[in-house]
PDB file of C-alpha atoms and ligand atoms in Angstrom:
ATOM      1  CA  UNK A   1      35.442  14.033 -19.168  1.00  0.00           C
ATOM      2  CA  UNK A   2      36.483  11.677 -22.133  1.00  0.00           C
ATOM      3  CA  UNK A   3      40.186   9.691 -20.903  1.00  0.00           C
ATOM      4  CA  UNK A   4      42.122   9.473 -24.013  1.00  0.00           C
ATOM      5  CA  UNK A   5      44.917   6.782 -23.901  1.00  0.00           C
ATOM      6  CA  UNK A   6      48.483   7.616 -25.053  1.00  0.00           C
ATOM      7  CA  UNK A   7      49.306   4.757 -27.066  1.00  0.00           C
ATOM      8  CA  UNK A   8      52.767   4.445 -26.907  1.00  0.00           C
ATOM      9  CA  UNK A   9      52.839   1.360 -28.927  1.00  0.00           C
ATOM     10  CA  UNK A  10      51.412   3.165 -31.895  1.00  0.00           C
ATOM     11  CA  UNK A  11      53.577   6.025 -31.375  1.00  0.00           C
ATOM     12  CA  UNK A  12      56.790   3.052 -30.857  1.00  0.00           C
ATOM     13  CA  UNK A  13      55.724   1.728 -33.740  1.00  0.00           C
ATOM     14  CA  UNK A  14      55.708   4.451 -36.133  1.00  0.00           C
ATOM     15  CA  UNK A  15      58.994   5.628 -34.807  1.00  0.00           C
ATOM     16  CA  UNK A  16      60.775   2.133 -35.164  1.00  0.00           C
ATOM     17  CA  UNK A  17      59.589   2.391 -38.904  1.00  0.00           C
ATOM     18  CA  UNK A  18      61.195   5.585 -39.358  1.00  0.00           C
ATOM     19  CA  UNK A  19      64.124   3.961 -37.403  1.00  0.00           C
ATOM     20  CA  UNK A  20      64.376   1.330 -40.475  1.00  0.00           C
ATOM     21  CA  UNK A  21      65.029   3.773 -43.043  1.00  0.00           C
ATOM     22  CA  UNK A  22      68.216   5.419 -41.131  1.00  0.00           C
ATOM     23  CA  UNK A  23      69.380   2.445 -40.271  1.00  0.00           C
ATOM     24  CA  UNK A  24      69.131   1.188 -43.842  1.00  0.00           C
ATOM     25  CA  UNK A  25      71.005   4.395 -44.510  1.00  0.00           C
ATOM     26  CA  UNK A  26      73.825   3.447 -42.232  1.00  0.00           C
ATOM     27  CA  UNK A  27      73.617  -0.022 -44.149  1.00  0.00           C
ATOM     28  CA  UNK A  28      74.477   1.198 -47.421  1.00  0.00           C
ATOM     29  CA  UNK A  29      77.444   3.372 -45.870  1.00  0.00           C
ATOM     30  CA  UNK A  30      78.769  -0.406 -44.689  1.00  0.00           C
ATOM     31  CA  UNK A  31      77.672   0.385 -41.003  1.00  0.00           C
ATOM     32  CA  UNK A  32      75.875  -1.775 -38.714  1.00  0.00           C
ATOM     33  CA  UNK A  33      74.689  -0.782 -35.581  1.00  0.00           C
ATOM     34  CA  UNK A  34      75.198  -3.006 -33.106  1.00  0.00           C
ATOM     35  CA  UNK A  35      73.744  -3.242 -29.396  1.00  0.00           C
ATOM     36  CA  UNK A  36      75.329  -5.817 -26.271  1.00  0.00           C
ATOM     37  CA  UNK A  37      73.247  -6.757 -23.560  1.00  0.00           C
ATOM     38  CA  UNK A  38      74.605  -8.040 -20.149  1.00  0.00           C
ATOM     39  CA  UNK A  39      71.769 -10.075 -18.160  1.00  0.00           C
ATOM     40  CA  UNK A  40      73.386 -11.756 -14.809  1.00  0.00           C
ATOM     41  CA  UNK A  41      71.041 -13.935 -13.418  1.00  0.00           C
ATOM     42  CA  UNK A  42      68.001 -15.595 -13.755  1.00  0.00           C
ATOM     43  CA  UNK A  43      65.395 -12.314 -13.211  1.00  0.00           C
ATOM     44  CA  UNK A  44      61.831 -13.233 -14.902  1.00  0.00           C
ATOM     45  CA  UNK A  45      61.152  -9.727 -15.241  1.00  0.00           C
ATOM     46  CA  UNK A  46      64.298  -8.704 -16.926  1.00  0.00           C
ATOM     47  CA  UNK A  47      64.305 -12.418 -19.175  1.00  0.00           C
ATOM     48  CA  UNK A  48      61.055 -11.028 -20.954  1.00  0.00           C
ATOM     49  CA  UNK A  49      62.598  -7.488 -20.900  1.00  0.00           C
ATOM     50  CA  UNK A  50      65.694  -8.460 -22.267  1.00  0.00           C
ATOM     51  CA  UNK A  51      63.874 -10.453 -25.071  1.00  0.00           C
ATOM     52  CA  UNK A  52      61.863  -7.901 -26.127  1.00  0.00           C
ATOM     53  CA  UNK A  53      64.667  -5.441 -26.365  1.00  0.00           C
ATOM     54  CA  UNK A  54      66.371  -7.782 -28.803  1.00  0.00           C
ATOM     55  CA  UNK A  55      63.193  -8.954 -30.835  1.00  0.00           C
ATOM     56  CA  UNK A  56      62.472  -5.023 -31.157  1.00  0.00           C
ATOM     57  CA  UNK A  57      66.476  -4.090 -32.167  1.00  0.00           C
ATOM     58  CA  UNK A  58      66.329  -6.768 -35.301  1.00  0.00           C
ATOM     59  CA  UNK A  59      63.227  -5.514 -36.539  1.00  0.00           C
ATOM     60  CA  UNK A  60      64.693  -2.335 -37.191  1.00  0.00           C
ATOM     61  CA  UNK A  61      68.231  -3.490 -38.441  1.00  0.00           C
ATOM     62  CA  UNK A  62      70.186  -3.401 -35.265  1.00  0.00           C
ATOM     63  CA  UNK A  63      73.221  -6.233 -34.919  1.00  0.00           C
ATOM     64  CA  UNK A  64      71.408  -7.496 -30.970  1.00  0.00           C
ATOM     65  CA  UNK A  65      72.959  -9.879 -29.179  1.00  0.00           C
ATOM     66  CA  UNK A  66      72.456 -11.044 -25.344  1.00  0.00           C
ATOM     67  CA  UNK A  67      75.309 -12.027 -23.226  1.00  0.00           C
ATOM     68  CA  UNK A  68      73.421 -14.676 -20.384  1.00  0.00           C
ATOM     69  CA  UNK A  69      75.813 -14.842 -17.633  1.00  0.00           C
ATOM     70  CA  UNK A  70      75.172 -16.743 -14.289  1.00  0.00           C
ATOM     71  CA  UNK A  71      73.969 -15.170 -11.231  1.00  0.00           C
ATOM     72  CA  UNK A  72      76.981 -16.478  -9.578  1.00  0.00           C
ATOM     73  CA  UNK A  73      79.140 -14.606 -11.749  1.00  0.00           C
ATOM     74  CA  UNK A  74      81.836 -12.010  -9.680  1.00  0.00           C
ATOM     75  CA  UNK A  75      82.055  -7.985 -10.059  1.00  0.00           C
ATOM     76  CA  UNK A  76      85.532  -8.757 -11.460  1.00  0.00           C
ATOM     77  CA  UNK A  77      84.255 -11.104 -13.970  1.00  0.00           C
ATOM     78  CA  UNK A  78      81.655  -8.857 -15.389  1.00  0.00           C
ATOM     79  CA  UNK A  79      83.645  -5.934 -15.524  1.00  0.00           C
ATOM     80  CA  UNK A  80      85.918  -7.983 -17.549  1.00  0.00           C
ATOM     81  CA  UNK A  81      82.713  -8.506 -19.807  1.00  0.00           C
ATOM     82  CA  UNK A  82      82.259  -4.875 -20.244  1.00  0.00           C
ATOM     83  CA  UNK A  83      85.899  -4.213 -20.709  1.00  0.00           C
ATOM     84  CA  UNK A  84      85.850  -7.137 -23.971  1.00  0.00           C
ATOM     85  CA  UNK A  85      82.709  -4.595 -25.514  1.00  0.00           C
ATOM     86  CA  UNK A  86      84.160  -1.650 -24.849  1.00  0.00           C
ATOM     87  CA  UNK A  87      87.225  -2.698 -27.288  1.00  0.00           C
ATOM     88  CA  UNK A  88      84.927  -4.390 -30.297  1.00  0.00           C
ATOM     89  CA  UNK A  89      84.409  -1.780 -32.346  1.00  0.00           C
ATOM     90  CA  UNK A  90      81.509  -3.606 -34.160  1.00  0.00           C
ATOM     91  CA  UNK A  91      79.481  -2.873 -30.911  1.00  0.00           C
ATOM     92  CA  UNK A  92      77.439   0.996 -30.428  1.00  0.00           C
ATOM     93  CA  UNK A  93      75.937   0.429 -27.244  1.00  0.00           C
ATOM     94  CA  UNK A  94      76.395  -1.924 -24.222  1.00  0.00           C
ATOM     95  CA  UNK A  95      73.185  -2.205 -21.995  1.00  0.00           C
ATOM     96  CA  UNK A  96      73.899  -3.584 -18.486  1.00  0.00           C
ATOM     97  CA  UNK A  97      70.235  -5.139 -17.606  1.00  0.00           C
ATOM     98  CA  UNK A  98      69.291  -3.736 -14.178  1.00  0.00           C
ATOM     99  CA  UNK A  99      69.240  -5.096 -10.929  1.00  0.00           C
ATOM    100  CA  UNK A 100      71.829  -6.919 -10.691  1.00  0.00           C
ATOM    101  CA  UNK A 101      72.728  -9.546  -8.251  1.00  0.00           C
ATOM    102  CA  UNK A 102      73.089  -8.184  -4.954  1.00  0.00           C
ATOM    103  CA  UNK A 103      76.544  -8.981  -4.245  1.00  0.00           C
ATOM    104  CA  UNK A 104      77.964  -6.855  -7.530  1.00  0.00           C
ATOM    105  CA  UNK A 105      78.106  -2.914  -7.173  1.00  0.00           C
ATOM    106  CA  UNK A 106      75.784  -1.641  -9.717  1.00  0.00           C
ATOM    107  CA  UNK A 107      77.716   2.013  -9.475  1.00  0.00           C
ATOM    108  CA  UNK A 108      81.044   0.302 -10.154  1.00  0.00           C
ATOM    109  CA  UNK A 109      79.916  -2.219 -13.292  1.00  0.00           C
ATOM    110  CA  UNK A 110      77.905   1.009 -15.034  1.00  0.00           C
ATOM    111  CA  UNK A 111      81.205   3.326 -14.441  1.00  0.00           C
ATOM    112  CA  UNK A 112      82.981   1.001 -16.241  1.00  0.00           C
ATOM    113  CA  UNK A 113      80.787   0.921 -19.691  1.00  0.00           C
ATOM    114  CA  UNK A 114      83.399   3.583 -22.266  1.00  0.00           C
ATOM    115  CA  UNK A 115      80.643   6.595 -21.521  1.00  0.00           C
ATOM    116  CA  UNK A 116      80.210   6.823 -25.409  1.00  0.00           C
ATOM    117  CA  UNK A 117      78.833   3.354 -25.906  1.00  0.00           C
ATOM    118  CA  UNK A 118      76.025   4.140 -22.759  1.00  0.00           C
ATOM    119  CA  UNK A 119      73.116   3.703 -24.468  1.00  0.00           C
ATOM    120  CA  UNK A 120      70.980   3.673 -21.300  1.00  0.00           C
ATOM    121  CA  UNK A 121      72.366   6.898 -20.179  1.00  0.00           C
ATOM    122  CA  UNK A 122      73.351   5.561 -16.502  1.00  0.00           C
ATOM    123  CA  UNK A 123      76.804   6.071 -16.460  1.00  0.00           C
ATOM    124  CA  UNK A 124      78.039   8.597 -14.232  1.00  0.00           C
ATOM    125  CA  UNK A 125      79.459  11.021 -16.989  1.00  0.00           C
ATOM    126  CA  UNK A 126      76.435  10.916 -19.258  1.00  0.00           C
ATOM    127  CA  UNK A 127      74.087  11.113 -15.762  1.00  0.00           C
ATOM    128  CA  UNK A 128      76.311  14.344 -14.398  1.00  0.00           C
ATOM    129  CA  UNK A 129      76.192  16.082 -18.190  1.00  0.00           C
ATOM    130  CA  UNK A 130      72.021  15.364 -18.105  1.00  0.00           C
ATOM    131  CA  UNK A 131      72.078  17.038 -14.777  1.00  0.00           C
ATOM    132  CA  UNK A 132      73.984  20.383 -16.600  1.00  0.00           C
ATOM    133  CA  UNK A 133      71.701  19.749 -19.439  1.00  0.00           C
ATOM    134  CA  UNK A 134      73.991  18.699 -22.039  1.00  0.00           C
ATOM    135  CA  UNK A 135      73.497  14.710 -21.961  1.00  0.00           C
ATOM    136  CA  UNK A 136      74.639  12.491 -25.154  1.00  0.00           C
ATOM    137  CA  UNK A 137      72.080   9.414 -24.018  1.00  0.00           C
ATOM    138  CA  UNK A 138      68.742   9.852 -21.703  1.00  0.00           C
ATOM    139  CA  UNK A 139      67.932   7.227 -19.210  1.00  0.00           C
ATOM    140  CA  UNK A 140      65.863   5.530 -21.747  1.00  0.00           C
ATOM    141  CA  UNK A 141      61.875   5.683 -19.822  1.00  0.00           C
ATOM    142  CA  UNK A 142      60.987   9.164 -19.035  1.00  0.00           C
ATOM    143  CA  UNK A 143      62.507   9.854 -22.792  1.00  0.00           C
ATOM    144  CA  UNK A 144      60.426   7.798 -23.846  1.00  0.00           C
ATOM    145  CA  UNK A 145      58.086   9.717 -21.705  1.00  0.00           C
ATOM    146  CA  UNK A 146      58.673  13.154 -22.664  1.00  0.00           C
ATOM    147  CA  UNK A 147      58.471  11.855 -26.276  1.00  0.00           C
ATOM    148  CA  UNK A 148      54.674  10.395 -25.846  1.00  0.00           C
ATOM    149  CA  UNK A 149      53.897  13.622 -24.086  1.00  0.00           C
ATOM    150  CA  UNK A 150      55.390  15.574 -27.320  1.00  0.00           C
ATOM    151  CA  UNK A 151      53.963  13.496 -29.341  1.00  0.00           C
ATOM    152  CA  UNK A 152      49.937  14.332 -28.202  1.00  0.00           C
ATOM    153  CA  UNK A 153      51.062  17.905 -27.631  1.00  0.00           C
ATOM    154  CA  UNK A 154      51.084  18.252 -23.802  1.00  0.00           C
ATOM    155  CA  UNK A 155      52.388  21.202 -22.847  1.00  0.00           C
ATOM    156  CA  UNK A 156      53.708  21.279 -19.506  1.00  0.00           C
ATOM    157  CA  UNK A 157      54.837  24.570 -18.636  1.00  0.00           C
ATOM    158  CA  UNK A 158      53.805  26.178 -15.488  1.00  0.00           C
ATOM    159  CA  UNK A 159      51.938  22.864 -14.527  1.00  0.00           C
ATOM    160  CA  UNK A 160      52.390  20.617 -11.138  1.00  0.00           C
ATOM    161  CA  UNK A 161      54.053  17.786 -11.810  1.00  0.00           C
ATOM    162  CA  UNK A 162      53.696  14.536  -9.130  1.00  0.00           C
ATOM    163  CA  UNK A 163      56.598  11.750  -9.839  1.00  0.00           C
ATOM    164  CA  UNK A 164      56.285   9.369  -7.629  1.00  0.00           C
ATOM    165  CA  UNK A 165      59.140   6.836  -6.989  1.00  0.00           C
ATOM    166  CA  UNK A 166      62.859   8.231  -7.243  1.00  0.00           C
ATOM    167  CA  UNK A 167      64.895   5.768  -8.897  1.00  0.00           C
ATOM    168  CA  UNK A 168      67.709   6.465 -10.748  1.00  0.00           C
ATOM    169  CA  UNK A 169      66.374   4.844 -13.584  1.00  0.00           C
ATOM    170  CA  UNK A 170      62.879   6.551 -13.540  1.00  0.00           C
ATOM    171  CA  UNK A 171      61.799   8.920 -10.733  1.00  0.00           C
ATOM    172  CA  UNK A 172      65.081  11.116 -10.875  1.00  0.00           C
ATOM    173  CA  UNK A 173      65.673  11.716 -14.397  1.00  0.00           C
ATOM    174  CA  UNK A 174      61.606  12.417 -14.760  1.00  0.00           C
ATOM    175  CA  UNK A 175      61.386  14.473 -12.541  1.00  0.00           C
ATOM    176  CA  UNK A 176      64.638  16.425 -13.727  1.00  0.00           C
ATOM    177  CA  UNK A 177      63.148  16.074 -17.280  1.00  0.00           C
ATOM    178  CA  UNK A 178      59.500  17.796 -16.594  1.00  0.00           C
ATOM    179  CA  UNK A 179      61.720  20.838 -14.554  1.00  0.00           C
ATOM    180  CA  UNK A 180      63.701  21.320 -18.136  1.00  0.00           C
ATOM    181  CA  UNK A 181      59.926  21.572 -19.635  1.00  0.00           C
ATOM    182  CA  UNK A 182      59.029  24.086 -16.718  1.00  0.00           C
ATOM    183  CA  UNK A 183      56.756  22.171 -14.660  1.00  0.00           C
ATOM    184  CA  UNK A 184      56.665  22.341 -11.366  1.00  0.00           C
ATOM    185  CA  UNK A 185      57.547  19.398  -9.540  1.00  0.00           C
ATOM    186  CA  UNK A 186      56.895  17.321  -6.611  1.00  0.00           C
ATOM    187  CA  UNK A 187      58.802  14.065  -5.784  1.00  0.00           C
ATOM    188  CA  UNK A 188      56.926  11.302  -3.758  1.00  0.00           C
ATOM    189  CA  UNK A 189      58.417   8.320  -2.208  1.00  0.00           C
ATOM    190  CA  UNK A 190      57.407   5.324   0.209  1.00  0.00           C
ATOM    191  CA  UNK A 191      58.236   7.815   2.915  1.00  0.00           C
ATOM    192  CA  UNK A 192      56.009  10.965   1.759  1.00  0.00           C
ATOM    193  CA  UNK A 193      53.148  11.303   4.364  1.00  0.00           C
ATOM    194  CA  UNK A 194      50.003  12.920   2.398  1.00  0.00           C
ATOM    195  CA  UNK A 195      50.333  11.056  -1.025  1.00  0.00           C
ATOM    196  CA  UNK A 196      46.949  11.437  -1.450  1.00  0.00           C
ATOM    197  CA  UNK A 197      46.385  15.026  -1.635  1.00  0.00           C
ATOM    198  CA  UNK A 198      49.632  15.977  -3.544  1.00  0.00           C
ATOM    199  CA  UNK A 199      48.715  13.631  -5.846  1.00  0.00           C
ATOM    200  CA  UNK A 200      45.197  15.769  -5.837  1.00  0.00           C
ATOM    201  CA  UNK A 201      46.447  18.732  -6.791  1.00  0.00           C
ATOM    202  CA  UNK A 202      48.715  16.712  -9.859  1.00  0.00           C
ATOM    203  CA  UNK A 203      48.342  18.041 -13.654  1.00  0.00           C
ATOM    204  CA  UNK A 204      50.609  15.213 -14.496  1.00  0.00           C
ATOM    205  CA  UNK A 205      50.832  12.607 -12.458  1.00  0.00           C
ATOM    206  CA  UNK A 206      53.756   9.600 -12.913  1.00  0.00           C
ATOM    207  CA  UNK A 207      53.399   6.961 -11.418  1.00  0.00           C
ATOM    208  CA  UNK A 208      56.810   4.594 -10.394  1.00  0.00           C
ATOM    209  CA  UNK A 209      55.861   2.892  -7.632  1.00  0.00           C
ATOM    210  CA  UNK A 210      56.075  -0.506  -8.147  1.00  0.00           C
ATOM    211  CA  UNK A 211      52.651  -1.713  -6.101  1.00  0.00           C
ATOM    212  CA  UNK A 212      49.787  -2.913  -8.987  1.00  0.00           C
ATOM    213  CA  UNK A 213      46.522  -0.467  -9.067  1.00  0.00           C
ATOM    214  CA  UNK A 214      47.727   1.244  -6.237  1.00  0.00           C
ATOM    215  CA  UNK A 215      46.640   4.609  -7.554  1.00  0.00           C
ATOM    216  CA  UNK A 216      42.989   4.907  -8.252  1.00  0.00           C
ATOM    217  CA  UNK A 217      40.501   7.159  -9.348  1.00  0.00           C
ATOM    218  CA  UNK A 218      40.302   9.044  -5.983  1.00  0.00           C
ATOM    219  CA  UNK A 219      43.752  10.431  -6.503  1.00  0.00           C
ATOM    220  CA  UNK A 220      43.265  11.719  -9.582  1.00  0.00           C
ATOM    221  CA  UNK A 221      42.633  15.323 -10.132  1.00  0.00           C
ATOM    222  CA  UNK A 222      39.982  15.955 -12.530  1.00  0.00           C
ATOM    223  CA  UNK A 223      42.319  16.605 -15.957  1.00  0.00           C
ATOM    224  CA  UNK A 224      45.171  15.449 -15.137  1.00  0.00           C
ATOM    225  CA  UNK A 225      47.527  13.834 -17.218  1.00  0.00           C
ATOM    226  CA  UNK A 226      48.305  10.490 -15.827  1.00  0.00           C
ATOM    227  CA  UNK A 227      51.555   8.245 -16.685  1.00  0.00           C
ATOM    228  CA  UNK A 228      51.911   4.895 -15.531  1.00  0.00           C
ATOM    229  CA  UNK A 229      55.273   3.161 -15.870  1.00  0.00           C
ATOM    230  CA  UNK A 230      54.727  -0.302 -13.607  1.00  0.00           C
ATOM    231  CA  UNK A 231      55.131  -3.125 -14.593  1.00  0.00           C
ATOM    232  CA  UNK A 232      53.492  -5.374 -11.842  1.00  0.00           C
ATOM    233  CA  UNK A 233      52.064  -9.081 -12.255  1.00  0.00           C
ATOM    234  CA  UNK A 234      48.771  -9.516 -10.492  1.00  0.00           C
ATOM    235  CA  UNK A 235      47.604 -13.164  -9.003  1.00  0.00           C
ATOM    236  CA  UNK A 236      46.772 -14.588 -12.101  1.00  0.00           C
ATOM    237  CA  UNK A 237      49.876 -13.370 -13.622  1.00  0.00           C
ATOM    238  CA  UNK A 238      48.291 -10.730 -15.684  1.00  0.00           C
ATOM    239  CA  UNK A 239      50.818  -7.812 -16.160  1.00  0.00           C
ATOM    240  CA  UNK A 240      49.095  -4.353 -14.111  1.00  0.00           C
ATOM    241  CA  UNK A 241      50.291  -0.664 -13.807  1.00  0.00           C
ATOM    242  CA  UNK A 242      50.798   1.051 -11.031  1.00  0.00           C
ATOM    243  CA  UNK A 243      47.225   2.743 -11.790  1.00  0.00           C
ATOM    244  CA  UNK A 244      44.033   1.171 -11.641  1.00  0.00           C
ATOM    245  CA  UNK A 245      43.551   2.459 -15.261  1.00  0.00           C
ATOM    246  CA  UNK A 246      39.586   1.740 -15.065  1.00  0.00           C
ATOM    247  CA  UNK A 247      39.052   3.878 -12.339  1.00  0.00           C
ATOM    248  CA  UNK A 248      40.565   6.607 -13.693  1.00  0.00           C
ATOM    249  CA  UNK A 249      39.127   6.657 -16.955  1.00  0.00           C
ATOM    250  CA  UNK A 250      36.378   9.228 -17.043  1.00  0.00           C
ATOM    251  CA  UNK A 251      38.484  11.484 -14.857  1.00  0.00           C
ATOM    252  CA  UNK A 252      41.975  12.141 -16.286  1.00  0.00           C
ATOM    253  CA  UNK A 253      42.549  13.646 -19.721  1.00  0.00           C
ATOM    254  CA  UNK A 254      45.070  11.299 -20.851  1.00  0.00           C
ATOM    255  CA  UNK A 255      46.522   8.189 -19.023  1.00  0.00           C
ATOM    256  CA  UNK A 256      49.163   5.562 -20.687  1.00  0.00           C
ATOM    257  CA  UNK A 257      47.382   1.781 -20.914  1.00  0.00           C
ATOM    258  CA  UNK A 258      49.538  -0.949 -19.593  1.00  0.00           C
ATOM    259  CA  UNK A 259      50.413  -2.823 -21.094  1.00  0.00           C
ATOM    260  CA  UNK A 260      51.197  -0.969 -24.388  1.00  0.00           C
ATOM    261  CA  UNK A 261      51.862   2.800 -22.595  1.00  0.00           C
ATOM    262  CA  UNK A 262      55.258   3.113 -21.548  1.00  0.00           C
ATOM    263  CA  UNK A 263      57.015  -0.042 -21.861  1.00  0.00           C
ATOM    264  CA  UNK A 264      57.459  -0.015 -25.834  1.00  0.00           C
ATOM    265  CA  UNK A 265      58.556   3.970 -25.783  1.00  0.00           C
ATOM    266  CA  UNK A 266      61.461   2.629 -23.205  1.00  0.00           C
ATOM    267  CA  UNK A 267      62.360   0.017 -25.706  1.00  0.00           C
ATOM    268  CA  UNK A 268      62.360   2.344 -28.440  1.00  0.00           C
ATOM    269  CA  UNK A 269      64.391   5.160 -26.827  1.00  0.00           C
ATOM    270  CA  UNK A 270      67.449   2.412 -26.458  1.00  0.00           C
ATOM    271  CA  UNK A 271      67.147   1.797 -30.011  1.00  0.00           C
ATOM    272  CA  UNK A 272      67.132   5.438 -30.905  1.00  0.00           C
ATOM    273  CA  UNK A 273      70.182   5.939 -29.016  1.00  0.00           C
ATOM    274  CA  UNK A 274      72.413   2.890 -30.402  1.00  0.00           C
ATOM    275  CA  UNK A 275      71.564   4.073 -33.862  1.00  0.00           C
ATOM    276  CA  UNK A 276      72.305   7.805 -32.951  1.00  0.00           C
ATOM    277  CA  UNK A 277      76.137   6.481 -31.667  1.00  0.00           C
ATOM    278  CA  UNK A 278      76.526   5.669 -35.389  1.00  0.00           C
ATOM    279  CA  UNK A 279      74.946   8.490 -36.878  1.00  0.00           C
ATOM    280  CA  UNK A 280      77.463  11.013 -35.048  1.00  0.00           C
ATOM    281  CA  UNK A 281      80.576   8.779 -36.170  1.00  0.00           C
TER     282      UNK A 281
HETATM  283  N1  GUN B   1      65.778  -2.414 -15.674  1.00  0.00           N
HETATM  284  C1  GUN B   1      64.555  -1.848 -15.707  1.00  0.00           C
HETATM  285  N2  GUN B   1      64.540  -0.859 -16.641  1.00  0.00           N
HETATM  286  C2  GUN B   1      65.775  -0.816 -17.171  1.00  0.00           C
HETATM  287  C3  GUN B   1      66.372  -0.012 -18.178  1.00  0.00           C
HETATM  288  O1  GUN B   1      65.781   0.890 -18.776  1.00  0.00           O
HETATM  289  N3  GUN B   1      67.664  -0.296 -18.461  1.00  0.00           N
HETATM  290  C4  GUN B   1      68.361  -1.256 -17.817  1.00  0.00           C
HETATM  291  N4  GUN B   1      69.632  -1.442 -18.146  1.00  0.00           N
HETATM  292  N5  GUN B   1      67.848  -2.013 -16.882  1.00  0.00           N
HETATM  293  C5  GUN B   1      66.553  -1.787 -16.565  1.00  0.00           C
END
């Protein structure tokens, strides 16, 4: 069977240019969108991710800015950061970067974002009303997920659907997601026993594990539809899925490359969102 990649940068791309013209729209209306981001700490991962989210925002028009704070910085003191954004009006969305250090409560710092400027969709309010199926933001990677697999008209419906991780940030709002598109789903996690075979038996498989080219050809059921969301650095410092994306070509239909699969859809589902906050003023 031919693989076919799911080139989520080309798809990013053409949706960032389309993202242009509304924001130029909002221009000539005097409106700016404009997008915060809180990074605590010096996370390598999160520096380049960070970047990128800003490089990608002023491309398309967005106001970006990135708020560095120091790793040392207290729960109190950040809050207090998120409190100052909630009250300038001239900012849409506030994006805390994720993890934070260990000693601040992740829960209480995202509860404290004003729910309308959550452009990540992790607050508790917009993360209860996607549960009920009414959500005004998306936790921004499995959108960007569902929108690839709209894009190159996958249908999902009645299909078995393998997530494996269950993050809040992917695995539990994917697998939520592919249930609202009637698949059939299956969550898999460092504790499941026979990853192998459910991952056998996968029309879509996604892949959040964290651990480079752990998923290889011999998981793959012939056909399947494989997504691959890691972002792992190998010993030379190469960046890696989670899927060995050689080995599988040849036996899934589709599988997302890494880099250029995922990441860019993620970046441009934020985007999306902080423009939509000043479309629906
Ligand atoms: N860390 C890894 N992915 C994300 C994301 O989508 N949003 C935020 N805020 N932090 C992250």
């Amino acid at each position: 069977m031919e693989t076919q990649l799911l080139e989520g940068k080309k798809l990013a791309e053409k949706m960032q240019s389309e993202m242009k013209v509304r924001v130029n729209s909002l221009l000539e209306k005097g409106k700016i969108p404009g997008l915060t981001v809180l990074l605590v700490g010096e996370d390598k991962a999160s520096q380049v991710y960070v970047r990128n989210k800003e490089r990608q925002a002023t491309k398309v028009g967005i106001k970006s800015e990135i708020i560095r704070l120091p790793e040392t910085i207290s729960e109190a003191a950040l809050i207090e950061q998120v409190e100052q954004l909630n009250e300038d009006a001239s900012v849409h969305g506030i994006l805390v970067q994720l993890p934070l250090p260990k000693h601040i409560n992740e829960q209480e710092v995202l509860r404290k974002i004003d729910y309308s400027k959550d452009v990540d969709g992790f607050h508790p309010m917009n993360m209860g009303n996607f549960l009920l199926g009414n959500a005004s933001a998306l936790p921004c990677t499995p959108y960007g997920i569902m929108e690839l697999l709209k894009a190159y008209d996958i249908s999902l419906e009645g299909k078995n659907a393998l997530v494996i991780g269950r993050s809040n940030i992917v695995g539990k709002p994917m697998a939520l997601m592919l249930m609202e598109k009637n698949a059939t789903i299956t969550i898999a996690h460092s504790k499941t026993k026979n990853l192998k075979e459910l991952a056998q038996q996968a029309d879509v498989l996604v892949a959040a594990i964290g651990r480079g080219h752990m998923i290889t050809g011999e998981f793959i059921k012939p056909g399947a539809v494989v997504i691959d969301v890691g972002m792992n650095r190998d010993e030379a410092g190469k960046l890696i899925g989670d899927v060995d994306t050689a080995s599988v070509m040849g036996i899934a239909s589709y599988v997302t490359p890494v880099p250029g699969g995922v990441g860019p859809m993620t970046i441009t589902m934020l985007l999306d969102q902080t423009i939509k906050k000043v479309e629906a003023e």
